[in-house]
Amino acid sequence: MPNIVVVGTQWGDEGKGKIVDLLTEQARVVVRYQGGNNAGHTLVVGGEKFIFHLIPSGILHPGTMCCLGNGVVLDPAVFLGEIDRLQSRGVKVGPENLRVSERTQVIMPYHQRLDLARERAKGAGKIGTTGRGIGPCYEDKVARRGIRVADLVDPQLLKAKLTEVLPEKNFLLEKLLGDKPFTFEEIFAPYEKFGQRLKPLMANVSIILHEAAKHGKNILFEGAQGTHLDIDHGTYPFVTSSNPVAGGAATGCGIGPKALHRVLGIVKAYTTRVGGGPFPTECLDSIGDHMVEVGQEFGSTTGRRRRCGWLDLVVLQESARLNGLTGLAITKLDVLSTLDPVRICVAYEVDGQRRDSMPPTLAELERCRPVFEDLPGWQEDISGVRRVQDLPANTRTYLKRLEELAGVPIQVVSVGPDREETIVVQNPFA
Ligand code: IMP
């Protein structure tokens, strides 16, 4: 069976959680390769609601090994809290089904305080981060002063690293950003305890994946955020600080690119974005309100109202190229029911010129005007449909046009939030 990378093709919140949950039934190992608790998804299983920020939802499937790769940034309090909540609800969690890489970077309390203080200092020009300390943690990784899980579990190492790094953080907090400094003890004491709890879960995730692949066990690589929030390829600087693109799976968990057999791109049937940054197809009218209300577009991590707009094929074509997409999963198609016409942005117009790719600078991106193709809408409730051929003719036309423009086959269509409200056109694992 092949390995699959699941990536968001837009600006995150495409509904990856539901598709990953669906595919996990067929996967033996599920691994996250980037991001941290800036991500989040809610799953309803057997009438019970579970919210995950770090642990792959595969943890609910007995016999599935869940891993966090070296490319992830881990807030230990959040991670251990998720474990506690799962255990209190009778879900078995331990080294037999959950492992974290010894090389994973740890989000420290000063990362979060710096994140919030920097956003405050930026005022109107803020990125709109989730305030979880993600950016400052990745900064320390690249600056070679980060604390990794292997350091956290060793009190002597933790002490040495914290002693080295804390004066600089306190200087920034106090002198540059006018915030409160930390004492050594207020961090060391709780983080040493976190380290001891994490110790049994620490592993070389690269070896686990390598062994799984050797024995023909298939692996699901779970991306967080989305392609256009990628630090290299997204709408910089309104991006996150990691590489959600499929290539990030190789560096983010220590496996060669040959093991990334297929790449499934998750595409919401319209577009959403949280936080600041350019958004050419944004609808600031009653259509945007319809998408927010019917699609329940509020963040599962921060509760923020998401910005909404029409599907953008410039964005999707770029994602197909950057990720090497082999299949698409279309989510929330039901939300478009009753809208007429249904619009697809097929190109941009910038300063009177047509453009088929995203410009690199913010100034140009902000001047991009969408060129729309209008398709007839449909009035029917499609949430009960389980086969493509049973969808209304106009819905099929919309999907066909989307597939044609993207140049990638549609494999899954989601028509409602429940697990059963799904049309599998072609099993991505087949
Ligand atoms: P950060 O990842 O918290 O640094 O936030 C940087 C940008 O990425 C902000 O615009 C966030 O709103 C956005 N972002 C981060 N994580 C997610 C996510 O899971 N879904 C959607 N947007 C996200």
Short mmCIF file of C-alpha atoms and ligand atoms in Angstrom, two decimals:
data_model
loop_
_atom_site.label_atom_id
_atom_site.label_comp_id
_atom_site.label_asym_id
_atom_site.label_seq_id
_atom_site.Cartn_x
_atom_site.Cartn_y
_atom_site.Cartn_z
CA MET A 1 0.00 0.00 0.00
CA PRO A 2 1.28 3.47 -0.80
CA ASN A 3 2.19 6.23 1.62
CA ILE A 4 0.14 9.42 1.31
CA VAL A 5 0.92 13.01 2.23
CA VAL A 6 -2.17 15.06 3.06
CA VAL A 7 -1.76 18.80 2.48
CA GLY A 8 -3.98 21.84 2.65
CA THR A 9 -4.02 23.62 -0.72
CA GLN A 10 -5.26 27.02 0.44
CA TRP A 11 -4.64 29.01 3.66
CA GLY A 12 -5.42 26.21 6.12
CA ASP A 13 -8.74 25.04 7.60
CA GLU A 14 -9.63 23.11 4.45
CA GLY A 15 -11.15 20.30 6.53
CA LYS A 16 -8.04 18.10 6.59
CA GLY A 17 -9.06 16.57 9.92
CA LYS A 18 -12.06 14.76 8.52
CA ILE A 19 -10.18 13.43 5.49
CA VAL A 20 -7.20 12.35 7.60
CA ASP A 21 -9.60 10.57 9.94
CA LEU A 22 -11.18 8.81 6.98
CA LEU A 23 -7.82 7.70 5.57
CA THR A 24 -6.42 6.70 8.95
CA GLU A 25 -8.62 3.61 8.89
CA GLN A 26 -6.31 2.33 6.17
CA ALA A 27 -3.00 3.63 7.58
CA ARG A 28 -0.72 1.88 10.07
CA VAL A 29 1.34 4.95 10.97
CA VAL A 30 0.22 8.60 11.04
CA VAL A 31 2.86 11.30 11.42
CA ARG A 32 2.72 15.09 11.72
CA TYR A 33 5.67 16.78 10.07
CA GLN A 34 5.41 20.52 10.84
CA GLY A 35 3.53 23.18 12.78
CA GLY A 36 2.35 22.93 16.35
CA ASN A 37 -0.70 23.79 18.36
CA ASN A 38 -1.50 26.62 15.96
CA ALA A 39 -3.43 23.84 14.17
CA GLY A 40 -6.57 22.26 15.50
CA HIS A 41 -9.46 20.14 14.43
CA THR A 42 -12.61 18.84 15.95
CA LEU A 43 -13.81 15.31 15.34
CA VAL A 44 -17.12 13.80 16.27
CA VAL A 45 -16.81 10.06 16.76
CA GLY A 46 -19.72 8.01 18.05
CA GLY A 47 -21.44 11.21 19.19
CA GLU A 48 -18.38 12.26 21.23
CA LYS A 49 -16.51 15.45 20.39
CA PHE A 50 -12.69 15.41 20.39
CA ILE A 51 -10.50 18.47 19.76
CA PHE A 52 -6.90 17.87 18.71
CA HIS A 53 -4.12 20.40 18.32
CA LEU A 54 -1.04 18.19 18.31
CA ILE A 55 -1.86 14.50 18.55
CA PRO A 56 -2.94 12.98 15.22
CA SER A 57 -6.58 11.90 15.31
CA GLY A 58 -5.32 8.41 14.40
CA ILE A 59 -4.94 7.93 18.15
CA LEU A 60 -8.66 7.02 18.20
CA HIS A 61 -8.00 4.03 15.92
CA PRO A 62 -6.63 1.04 17.83
CA GLY A 63 -3.47 -0.35 16.25
CA THR A 64 -2.40 2.94 14.63
CA MET A 65 0.99 4.35 15.61
CA CYS A 66 0.91 8.17 15.84
CA CYS A 67 4.11 10.19 15.65
CA LEU A 68 5.24 13.78 15.86
CA GLY A 69 8.23 14.40 13.63
CA ASN A 70 11.28 16.60 14.15
CA GLY A 71 9.67 19.36 12.05
CA VAL A 72 6.93 19.91 14.64
CA VAL A 73 7.15 22.48 17.44
CA LEU A 74 5.82 21.01 20.66
CA ASP A 75 4.18 22.82 23.54
CA PRO A 76 4.56 20.15 26.23
CA ALA A 77 1.74 21.49 28.42
CA VAL A 78 -0.70 21.28 25.51
CA PHE A 79 0.56 17.86 24.40
CA LEU A 80 0.40 16.32 27.87
CA GLY A 81 -3.01 17.95 28.44
CA GLU A 82 -4.31 16.26 25.28
CA ILE A 83 -2.98 12.91 26.50
CA ASP A 84 -4.67 13.40 29.90
CA ARG A 85 -8.01 14.29 28.31
CA LEU A 86 -7.88 11.26 26.01
CA GLN A 87 -6.99 8.94 28.89
CA SER A 88 -9.77 10.32 31.08
CA ARG A 89 -12.19 9.34 28.30
CA GLY A 90 -10.88 5.80 28.15
CA VAL A 91 -8.60 6.13 25.09
CA LYS A 92 -5.36 4.17 25.55
CA VAL A 93 -2.32 6.40 25.00
CA GLY A 94 1.26 5.26 25.56
CA PRO A 95 4.55 4.40 23.85
CA GLU A 96 2.79 1.63 21.91
CA ASN A 97 0.71 4.18 19.95
CA LEU A 98 2.25 7.63 20.44
CA ARG A 99 5.84 8.76 19.86
CA VAL A 100 7.53 12.14 19.63
CA SER A 101 10.85 12.74 17.94
CA GLU A 102 13.85 13.41 20.16
CA ARG A 103 14.70 16.19 17.70
CA THR A 104 11.35 18.02 17.97
CA GLN A 105 11.74 21.63 19.10
CA VAL A 106 10.04 22.63 22.34
CA ILE A 107 7.89 25.76 22.60
CA MET A 108 8.99 27.51 25.79
CA PRO A 109 6.95 30.10 27.75
CA TYR A 110 9.13 32.94 26.44
CA HIS A 111 8.25 31.98 22.85
CA GLN A 112 4.59 32.55 23.49
CA ARG A 113 5.16 35.81 25.39
CA LEU A 114 7.42 37.07 22.59
CA ASP A 115 4.85 36.11 19.93
CA LEU A 116 2.10 38.07 21.69
CA ALA A 117 4.33 41.05 22.52
CA ARG A 118 5.63 41.33 18.93
CA GLU A 119 2.11 41.23 17.53
CA ARG A 120 1.07 43.97 19.95
CA ALA A 121 4.06 46.06 18.94
CA LYS A 122 3.18 45.72 15.25
CA GLY A 123 -0.30 47.19 15.79
CA ALA A 124 -2.33 47.39 12.60
CA GLY A 125 0.43 45.66 10.62
CA LYS A 126 0.29 42.50 12.72
CA ILE A 127 0.40 39.05 11.09
CA GLY A 128 -2.58 37.83 13.11
CA THR A 129 -0.70 34.83 14.49
CA THR A 130 -2.40 32.30 16.72
CA GLY A 131 -0.29 33.61 19.62
CA ARG A 132 1.03 30.15 20.45
CA GLY A 133 4.74 30.98 20.18
CA ILE A 134 5.17 29.16 16.88
CA GLY A 135 7.28 31.77 15.05
CA PRO A 136 9.70 32.51 17.93
CA CYS A 137 10.24 28.76 18.47
CA TYR A 138 11.16 28.19 14.81
CA GLU A 139 13.41 31.27 14.98
CA ASP A 140 15.39 29.64 17.78
CA LYS A 141 15.60 26.37 15.85
CA VAL A 142 17.17 28.14 12.87
CA ALA A 143 19.37 30.27 15.13
CA ARG A 144 20.67 27.00 16.69
CA ARG A 145 19.62 27.91 20.22
CA GLY A 146 16.40 25.89 20.47
CA ILE A 147 15.61 23.38 23.20
CA ARG A 148 14.70 19.98 21.77
CA VAL A 149 12.79 17.11 23.36
CA ALA A 150 16.08 15.27 23.97
CA ASP A 151 17.28 18.30 25.99
CA LEU A 152 14.03 18.62 27.90
CA VAL A 153 14.18 15.05 29.24
CA ASP A 154 17.72 15.58 30.62
CA PRO A 155 17.63 18.01 33.60
CA GLN A 156 21.33 18.88 33.30
CA LEU A 157 21.03 19.73 29.61
CA LEU A 158 17.83 21.67 30.19
CA LYS A 159 19.49 23.67 32.94
CA ALA A 160 22.51 24.49 30.78
CA LYS A 161 20.45 25.49 27.72
CA LEU A 162 17.98 27.57 29.71
CA THR A 163 20.79 29.35 31.55
CA GLU A 164 22.31 30.26 28.22
CA VAL A 165 19.18 31.41 26.43
CA LEU A 166 17.05 33.08 29.11
CA PRO A 167 19.05 36.33 29.55
CA GLU A 168 18.63 37.11 25.86
CA LYS A 169 14.87 36.42 25.95
CA ASN A 170 14.45 38.55 29.06
CA PHE A 171 16.42 41.37 27.45
CA LEU A 172 14.10 41.34 24.42
CA LEU A 173 10.97 41.08 26.53
CA GLU A 174 11.90 43.83 28.98
CA LYS A 175 14.01 46.27 27.01
CA LEU A 176 12.57 46.00 23.53
CA LEU A 177 8.97 45.00 24.04
CA GLY A 178 8.22 46.38 27.52
CA ASP A 179 6.95 43.04 28.80
CA LYS A 180 7.59 40.96 31.93
CA PRO A 181 10.78 38.86 32.18
CA PHE A 182 10.86 35.23 33.44
CA THR A 183 12.82 33.88 36.39
CA PHE A 184 14.87 30.74 35.76
CA GLU A 185 12.96 28.74 38.38
CA GLU A 186 9.47 29.53 37.10
CA ILE A 187 10.42 27.82 33.82
CA PHE A 188 12.87 25.16 34.93
CA ALA A 189 10.71 23.51 37.60
CA PRO A 190 7.60 22.78 35.47
CA TYR A 191 9.58 22.04 32.27
CA GLU A 192 11.80 19.53 34.02
CA LYS A 193 8.61 17.73 35.11
CA PHE A 194 7.22 17.85 31.57
CA GLY A 195 10.47 16.31 30.37
CA GLN A 196 10.16 13.38 32.75
CA ARG A 197 6.60 12.70 31.55
CA LEU A 198 7.67 12.92 27.92
CA LYS A 199 10.67 10.61 28.31
CA PRO A 200 8.87 7.30 27.66
CA LEU A 201 7.33 8.72 24.47
CA MET A 202 10.56 10.05 23.01
CA ALA A 203 11.92 8.12 20.04
CA ASN A 204 13.84 8.33 16.81
CA VAL A 205 10.80 8.81 14.57
CA SER A 206 12.91 8.48 11.43
CA ILE A 207 13.75 4.90 12.44
CA ILE A 208 10.10 4.09 13.25
CA LEU A 209 9.04 5.28 9.79
CA HIS A 210 11.90 3.53 8.07
CA GLU A 211 11.02 0.22 9.78
CA ALA A 212 7.31 0.65 9.00
CA ALA A 213 8.09 1.27 5.33
CA LYS A 214 10.45 -1.73 5.24
CA HIS A 215 7.65 -3.99 6.48
CA GLY A 216 5.15 -2.65 3.95
CA LYS A 217 3.10 -0.73 6.53
CA ASN A 218 1.64 2.35 4.96
CA ILE A 219 2.24 5.80 6.38
CA LEU A 220 0.00 8.85 6.35
CA PHE A 221 1.90 12.15 6.55
CA GLU A 222 -0.39 14.75 8.07
CA GLY A 223 0.31 18.35 7.10
CA ALA A 224 -1.00 21.26 9.15
CA GLN A 225 -1.96 24.77 7.95
CA GLY A 226 -1.91 25.13 4.16
CA THR A 227 0.32 25.61 1.12
CA HIS A 228 -0.18 29.38 0.98
CA LEU A 229 0.87 29.72 4.64
CA ASP A 230 4.20 28.05 3.77
CA ILE A 231 7.21 30.08 4.93
CA ASP A 232 8.87 29.79 1.48
CA HIS A 233 5.96 29.57 -0.94
CA GLY A 234 3.12 31.36 0.83
CA THR A 235 1.95 34.97 0.90
CA TYR A 236 5.03 36.11 2.83
CA PRO A 237 5.18 37.62 5.45
CA PHE A 238 1.55 36.64 6.18
CA VAL A 239 2.51 33.00 6.61
CA THR A 240 3.36 30.53 9.34
CA SER A 241 6.99 29.67 10.13
CA SER A 242 7.22 26.13 8.72
CA ASN A 243 6.83 24.20 5.44
CA PRO A 244 3.34 22.70 5.10
CA VAL A 245 4.09 21.77 1.45
CA ALA A 246 4.49 18.05 0.76
CA GLY A 247 8.29 18.29 0.55
CA GLY A 248 8.24 19.34 4.21
CA ALA A 249 7.20 15.79 5.06
CA ALA A 250 10.63 14.48 4.07
CA THR A 251 12.66 16.96 6.11
CA GLY A 252 10.04 17.15 8.87
CA CYS A 253 10.20 13.52 9.87
CA GLY A 254 13.43 12.15 8.48
CA ILE A 255 12.40 10.12 5.47
CA GLY A 256 13.60 10.25 1.87
CA PRO A 257 11.34 11.84 -0.78
CA LYS A 258 10.95 8.48 -2.54
CA ALA A 259 8.75 7.35 0.35
CA LEU A 260 6.20 10.09 -0.39
CA HIS A 261 4.27 8.09 -2.97
CA ARG A 262 1.12 10.17 -3.30
CA VAL A 263 0.00 13.64 -2.36
CA LEU A 264 -3.65 14.34 -1.62
CA GLY A 265 -4.56 18.03 -1.70
CA ILE A 266 -7.49 19.12 0.43
CA VAL A 267 -9.53 21.85 -1.25
CA LYS A 268 -12.40 23.66 0.39
CA ALA A 269 -15.06 24.37 -2.29
CA TYR A 270 -14.61 28.06 -1.44
CA THR A 271 -11.70 29.87 0.23
CA THR A 272 -11.09 30.94 3.83
CA ARG A 273 -8.27 32.67 5.63
CA VAL A 274 -7.70 33.72 9.26
CA GLY A 275 -5.35 36.49 10.26
CA GLY A 276 -4.05 39.20 7.96
CA GLY A 277 -2.73 39.05 4.41
CA PRO A 278 -3.89 39.30 0.82
CA PHE A 279 -6.99 37.40 -0.26
CA PRO A 280 -8.01 38.25 -3.86
CA THR A 281 -11.38 36.44 -3.92
CA GLU A 282 -12.56 37.59 -0.47
CA CYS A 283 -16.33 38.31 -0.31
CA LEU A 284 -17.09 41.18 2.05
CA ASP A 285 -20.83 40.89 1.41
CA SER A 286 -23.81 38.64 2.10
CA ILE A 287 -22.13 35.79 0.16
CA GLY A 288 -19.20 35.87 2.62
CA ASP A 289 -21.72 35.89 5.49
CA HIS A 290 -23.47 32.85 3.97
CA MET A 291 -20.14 30.97 3.86
CA VAL A 292 -19.33 31.89 7.48
CA GLU A 293 -22.77 30.91 8.77
CA VAL A 294 -23.48 27.78 6.74
CA GLY A 295 -19.85 26.63 6.82
CA GLN A 296 -19.46 27.51 10.52
CA GLU A 297 -16.25 29.30 9.70
CA PHE A 298 -14.81 29.99 13.13
CA GLY A 299 -11.31 28.79 14.06
CA SER A 300 -11.06 25.67 16.24
CA THR A 301 -7.84 27.01 17.81
CA THR A 302 -8.60 30.69 18.38
CA GLY A 303 -12.37 30.90 17.72
CA ARG A 304 -11.74 33.75 15.26
CA ARG A 305 -14.24 34.38 12.44
CA ARG A 306 -12.62 33.29 9.20
CA ARG A 307 -12.53 35.54 6.14
CA CYS A 308 -14.41 33.87 3.26
CA GLY A 309 -14.46 34.09 -0.53
CA TRP A 310 -14.86 32.19 -3.80
CA LEU A 311 -12.66 29.31 -4.88
CA ASP A 312 -9.39 30.54 -6.35
CA LEU A 313 -7.88 28.37 -9.07
CA VAL A 314 -4.69 30.43 -9.26
CA VAL A 315 -4.14 29.36 -5.65
CA LEU A 316 -5.04 25.74 -6.43
CA GLN A 317 -2.92 25.46 -9.57
CA GLU A 318 0.03 26.83 -7.63
CA SER A 319 -0.62 24.21 -4.93
CA ALA A 320 -0.80 21.43 -7.50
CA ARG A 321 2.64 22.44 -8.76
CA LEU A 322 4.30 23.10 -5.37
CA ASN A 323 3.09 19.85 -3.83
CA GLY A 324 3.03 17.54 -6.85
CA LEU A 325 -0.61 16.74 -6.10
CA THR A 326 -1.82 13.33 -7.30
CA GLY A 327 -5.41 13.66 -6.08
CA LEU A 328 -7.90 16.15 -4.65
CA ALA A 329 -10.39 15.93 -1.81
CA ILE A 330 -13.09 18.60 -2.11
CA THR A 331 -14.62 19.58 1.23
CA LYS A 332 -17.71 21.55 2.28
CA LEU A 333 -19.31 21.37 -1.15
CA ASP A 334 -22.71 21.46 0.59
CA VAL A 335 -22.01 25.04 1.77
CA LEU A 336 -22.34 26.29 -1.83
CA SER A 337 -25.91 24.95 -2.19
CA THR A 338 -28.42 27.81 -2.89
CA LEU A 339 -25.73 30.24 -4.14
CA ASP A 340 -26.30 31.20 -7.78
CA PRO A 341 -24.13 31.72 -9.74
CA VAL A 342 -21.20 29.82 -8.27
CA ARG A 343 -17.95 31.59 -9.13
CA ILE A 344 -14.44 30.29 -9.76
CA CYS A 345 -11.48 32.67 -10.02
CA VAL A 346 -9.50 31.50 -13.07
CA ALA A 347 -6.83 34.23 -13.22
CA TYR A 348 -5.88 37.61 -11.77
CA GLU A 349 -5.70 40.99 -13.37
CA VAL A 350 -2.89 43.24 -12.13
CA ASP A 351 -2.44 46.71 -13.55
CA GLY A 352 -4.39 45.76 -16.66
CA GLN A 353 -2.35 42.57 -17.26
CA ARG A 354 -3.69 39.03 -16.88
CA ARG A 355 -1.67 36.79 -14.51
CA ASP A 356 -1.91 33.03 -14.01
CA SER A 357 0.48 32.72 -11.06
CA MET A 358 0.80 34.45 -7.72
CA PRO A 359 3.11 37.48 -7.67
CA PRO A 360 5.91 37.40 -5.08
CA THR A 361 5.37 40.78 -3.45
CA LEU A 362 2.62 41.90 -1.14
CA ALA A 363 2.15 45.13 -3.06
CA GLU A 364 1.37 43.26 -6.30
CA LEU A 365 -0.74 40.65 -4.53
CA GLU A 366 -2.85 43.38 -3.03
CA ARG A 367 -3.49 44.82 -6.49
CA CYS A 368 -4.65 41.45 -7.91
CA ARG A 369 -8.27 41.51 -9.02
CA PRO A 370 -9.95 38.14 -9.62
CA VAL A 371 -11.11 37.16 -13.10
CA PHE A 372 -14.19 35.01 -12.51
CA GLU A 373 -15.87 32.28 -14.49
CA ASP A 374 -19.53 31.95 -13.44
CA LEU A 375 -21.27 28.60 -13.32
CA PRO A 376 -24.94 27.92 -12.60
CA GLY A 377 -25.65 27.08 -8.95
CA TRP A 378 -27.86 24.39 -7.44
CA GLN A 379 -30.67 24.62 -4.91
CA GLU A 380 -30.74 21.01 -3.71
CA ASP A 381 -29.49 19.78 -0.32
CA ILE A 382 -26.66 17.45 -1.33
CA SER A 383 -25.64 16.19 2.13
CA GLY A 384 -27.44 12.87 1.64
CA VAL A 385 -25.73 12.06 -1.69
CA ARG A 386 -23.18 9.21 -1.65
CA ARG A 387 -22.38 8.78 -5.36
CA VAL A 388 -21.13 11.44 -7.79
CA GLN A 389 -23.71 10.44 -10.40
CA ASP A 390 -26.48 11.28 -7.91
CA LEU A 391 -25.33 14.90 -7.47
CA PRO A 392 -27.39 17.61 -9.26
CA ALA A 393 -26.18 18.25 -12.83
CA ASN A 394 -24.91 21.75 -11.96
CA THR A 395 -22.88 20.41 -9.02
CA ARG A 396 -21.25 17.86 -11.32
CA THR A 397 -20.47 20.60 -13.84
CA TYR A 398 -18.81 22.64 -11.08
CA LEU A 399 -16.67 19.67 -9.97
CA LYS A 400 -15.73 18.80 -13.55
CA ARG A 401 -14.61 22.35 -14.28
CA LEU A 402 -12.62 22.49 -11.03
CA GLU A 403 -10.89 19.21 -11.89
CA GLU A 404 -10.15 20.39 -15.45
CA LEU A 405 -8.64 23.68 -14.29
CA ALA A 406 -6.60 22.05 -11.51
CA GLY A 407 -5.38 19.24 -13.77
CA VAL A 408 -5.64 16.79 -10.86
CA PRO A 409 -8.32 14.08 -10.38
CA ILE A 410 -10.92 14.44 -7.63
CA GLN A 411 -10.82 11.38 -5.36
CA VAL A 412 -13.02 12.40 -2.43
CA VAL A 413 -15.92 14.84 -2.04
CA SER A 414 -17.21 15.82 1.37
CA VAL A 415 -20.86 16.94 1.53
CA GLY A 416 -21.26 17.43 5.29
CA PRO A 417 -19.32 17.31 8.56
CA ASP A 418 -20.12 13.68 9.53
CA ARG A 419 -17.87 10.81 8.56
CA GLU A 420 -20.66 9.26 6.47
CA GLU A 421 -21.33 12.46 4.53
CA THR A 422 -18.60 11.61 2.05
CA ILE A 423 -18.39 10.50 -1.57
CA VAL A 424 -15.33 8.40 -2.35
CA VAL A 425 -14.78 8.68 -6.09
CA GLN A 426 -11.56 6.72 -5.93
CA ASN A 427 -9.84 5.36 -2.80
CA PRO A 428 -6.60 7.40 -2.48
CA PHE A 429 -4.85 4.27 -1.12
CA ALA A 430 -5.98 2.01 -3.97
P1 IMP B 1 1.28 31.33 13.49
O1 IMP B 1 1.36 30.02 12.80
O2 IMP B 1 0.56 31.27 14.82
O3 IMP B 1 2.61 32.02 13.59
O4 IMP B 1 0.37 32.31 12.58
C1 IMP B 1 0.79 32.77 11.31
C2 IMP B 1 -0.39 32.84 10.33
O5 IMP B 1 -0.82 31.52 10.04
C3 IMP B 1 -1.62 33.57 10.86
O6 IMP B 1 -2.26 34.21 9.77
C4 IMP B 1 -2.51 32.45 11.38
O7 IMP B 1 -3.87 32.81 11.39
C5 IMP B 1 -2.22 31.38 10.33
N1 IMP B 1 -2.44 30.02 10.84
C6 IMP B 1 -1.64 29.30 11.65
N2 IMP B 1 -2.17 28.09 11.88
C7 IMP B 1 -3.29 28.02 11.17
C8 IMP B 1 -4.27 26.98 10.96
O8 IMP B 1 -4.18 25.86 11.48
N3 IMP B 1 -5.30 27.30 10.13
C9 IMP B 1 -5.40 28.51 9.52
N4 IMP B 1 -4.52 29.50 9.68
C10 IMP B 1 -3.47 29.25 10.50
#
